Amino acid sequence: MYQTIFTPFHYQTTKRLRYFFITLGIILWLGASVTAFAPSLPHLLYRLSPNTPNTLAATISNTVPSNNDPLSYQDVTSLPPKDPSLPQQNTLIIDKIGVNGQIYEGDNWEEILKNGIWRTPDWGTPESSDRPIILASHRWGYLDWTNTFRKLNSFYNLPKLEPGDTISIIWNQRQYNYQVFLKESSESITDFSADLILYTCQLWNSPIRIFVYAKHLD
């Protein structure tokens, strides 16, 4: 019969392996906990500071300058064909990040942003041709938003868009398609030659915004 003899080397090796696996387990547990907790972080911060969404709404509304020049509209013959099967409400669709929400209009940004996506006044629509469409939404939203509503209407995943990605707008039951050509973080819009501009906050009360610029696909 053979007897296993454990030397100091064996003990040291076993001890190191035990510490390694314990450390690895702790790291994996922490990583899983952070991943699971991250979606709830906005809810926690909003509960600690209930006025945060309204503060962010004011920040979003102040990002775009006013433009009081009259809009120039395209001739109806140059517009995409009307499709009665499309939604009657104006809608933004970004398949890559799961956005599919109604576009709201008006000057009362504080109330509109509670509903989701806001088209900033005085700027373009898909039917106009002389200035960009500018759409904004909350990055995280409000406490009373469900997870499903948040996914469809917030711009939480806007940073995941890249040049070449496509965006669609349903407007008066006509579909307009756009292609992203630039994504950047900045305090203000830098390219008004775009046909479509989407933006949201980067981090809470930071002055930095996330902007996505797109061109209309003919």
C-alpha positions in Angstrom: 0.0 0.0 0.0 1.3 3.4 -0.9 1.0 6.4 1.4 0.8 9.9 0.1 3.3 12.2 1.7 2.4 15.9 1.8 5.5 18.1 1.8 5.5 21.8 2.7 5.5 22.5 -1.1 2.2 20.6 -1.4 0.6 22.5 1.5 1.7 25.9 0.0 0.4 24.9 -3.5 -3.0 23.8 -2.0 -3.2 27.0 0.1 -2.5 29.2 -2.9 -5.1 27.4 -5.0 -7.7 27.7 -2.3 -7.1 31.5 -2.0 -7.2 31.8 -5.8 -10.5 30.1 -6.1 -12.0 32.0 -3.2 -10.8 35.3 -4.7 -12.2 34.3 -8.1 -15.5 33.4 -6.6 -15.7 36.8 -4.8 -14.9 38.6 -8.1 -17.5 36.7 -10.0 -20.1 37.3 -7.3 -19.3 41.0 -7.2 -19.5 41.2 -11.0 -22.9 39.4 -11.1 -24.2 41.6 -8.3 -23.2 44.8 -10.1 -24.7 43.6 -13.3 -28.0 42.7 -11.6 -28.1 45.9 -9.6 -27.2 48.3 -12.4 -30.7 48.6 -13.9 -32.1 49.4 -10.4 -29.5 52.2 -9.8 -31.6 55.0 -11.4 -34.6 53.9 -9.2 -32.5 54.1 -6.1 -31.0 57.5 -7.0 -34.4 58.8 -8.0 -35.8 57.8 -4.6 -33.0 59.5 -2.8 -33.5 62.6 -4.9 -37.1 62.5 -6.3 -36.6 65.8 -8.2 -33.8 64.3 -10.4 -36.0 63.5 -13.4 -37.3 67.1 -13.5 -33.8 68.5 -13.2 -32.7 66.3 -16.1 -35.8 67.3 -18.1 -34.8 71.0 -17.8 -31.3 70.1 -18.8 -32.5 68.3 -21.9 -34.9 71.1 -22.9 -32.1 73.7 -22.7 -29.7 71.9 -25.0 -31.2 73.0 -28.3 -31.4 76.7 -29.4 -34.7 78.1 -30.6 -35.2 78.7 -34.3 -38.1 81.0 -35.2 -37.6 80.9 -39.0 -40.5 79.4 -40.9 -40.2 75.8 -42.0 -39.9 74.9 -45.7 -42.0 71.9 -46.5 -41.4 69.4 -49.3 -43.9 68.9 -52.1 -46.2 66.0 -51.3 -45.1 64.2 -54.5 -41.6 63.9 -53.1 -42.7 62.2 -49.9 -42.8 58.4 -49.3 -46.1 56.8 -50.1 -48.7 56.8 -47.4 -49.3 53.4 -45.9 -52.5 52.9 -43.9 -51.0 49.8 -42.2 -48.5 52.0 -40.4 -49.3 53.4 -36.9 -51.3 56.6 -36.9 -49.2 58.1 -34.2 -45.8 59.5 -35.1 -43.3 56.9 -34.0 -39.5 56.5 -33.6 -38.1 53.1 -34.3 -34.5 52.0 -33.6 -34.4 48.2 -33.9 -30.8 47.9 -32.8 -31.5 49.3 -29.3 -35.2 48.3 -29.0 -36.7 51.7 -29.2 -40.3 51.9 -30.6 -42.0 54.9 -29.1 -44.5 57.6 -29.9 -43.0 61.0 -30.7 -44.7 63.8 -28.7 -44.8 67.5 -29.7 -45.3 70.7 -27.8 -43.6 73.4 -25.7 -44.4 71.8 -22.3 -41.2 69.8 -22.3 -41.5 68.9 -18.6 -44.8 67.0 -19.1 -43.9 65.7 -22.6 -40.7 64.0 -21.4 -42.7 62.1 -18.8 -44.4 60.4 -21.8 -41.3 59.5 -23.7 -39.8 61.0 -26.9 -40.0 64.7 -27.5 -39.6 66.5 -30.8 -38.0 69.9 -30.0 -40.2 72.8 -31.3 -39.0 75.2 -34.1 -37.0 72.4 -35.7 -37.6 70.0 -38.5 -40.1 67.3 -39.2 -39.7 64.5 -41.8 -41.9 66.5 -44.1 -39.6 69.6 -44.0 -36.3 69.8 -45.7 -34.4 72.9 -44.5 -33.4 71.9 -40.9 -32.8 68.8 -38.9 -35.4 66.9 -36.9 -34.2 66.9 -33.3 -35.6 64.3 -30.9 -34.8 63.9 -27.2 -35.7 61.5 -24.4 -34.6 60.6 -20.9 -31.7 58.2 -20.5 -33.3 56.6 -17.5 -36.8 57.9 -17.2 -39.1 58.1 -14.2 -39.9 55.8 -11.3 -43.4 55.0 -12.6 -42.1 53.8 -16.0 -42.2 50.1 -16.3 -39.2 48.2 -17.6 -41.0 47.5 -20.9 -42.0 51.2 -21.4 -38.5 52.3 -20.5 -36.9 50.0 -23.1 -39.3 51.3 -25.8 -39.2 55.0 -25.0 -35.9 55.9 -23.2 -32.6 56.6 -24.9 -30.7 54.5 -22.3 -29.0 52.5 -25.1 -28.4 55.4 -27.4 -24.6 55.1 -26.9 -24.7 51.7 -28.5 -25.5 53.2 -31.9 -22.7 53.4 -34.4 -22.2 54.9 -37.9 -24.1 52.7 -40.4 -27.0 51.8 -38.1 -30.5 52.7 -39.3 -33.3 54.6 -37.7 -36.9 54.9 -38.9 -39.6 57.5 -38.3 -43.2 56.9 -39.0 -44.8 60.3 -39.7 -48.4 60.8 -40.8 -48.3 57.1 -41.9 -45.3 57.5 -44.1 -42.0 55.8 -43.3 -38.7 57.8 -43.4 -35.4 56.0 -43.0 -32.1 57.4 -41.7 -28.5 56.2 -41.3 -26.2 57.2 -38.5 -23.0 58.9 -39.6 -21.7 60.3 -36.3 -22.0 59.7 -32.5 -20.4 62.0 -30.1 -20.4 63.3 -26.5 -20.6 67.1 -26.3 -22.3 70.0 -24.5 -24.1 71.1 -27.6 -25.0 70.2 -31.2 -22.0 70.4 -33.5 -23.5 69.4 -36.9 -26.7 71.1 -38.0 -26.3 69.6 -41.5 -27.7 66.3 -40.2 -31.3 65.4 -41.2 -31.9 63.8 -37.8 -30.4 64.4 -34.4 -31.1 62.3 -31.3 -29.8 63.3 -27.9 -29.9 62.4 -24.2 -28.0 63.0 -21.0 -24.8 61.2 -20.4 -24.7 61.0 -16.6 -27.2 62.6 -14.4 -26.5 66.3 -14.0 -23.5 66.4 -16.2 -23.4 69.1 -18.9 -22.3 66.5 -21.4 -24.9 65.1 -23.8 -24.8 62.0 -26.1 -25.6 63.0 -29.7 -26.4 60.8 -32.6 -26.5 62.3 -36.1 -28.1 60.7 -39.1 -28.7 61.4 -42.8 -32.0 60.6 -44.7 -31.8 57.6 -46.9 -33.4 58.4 -50.3 
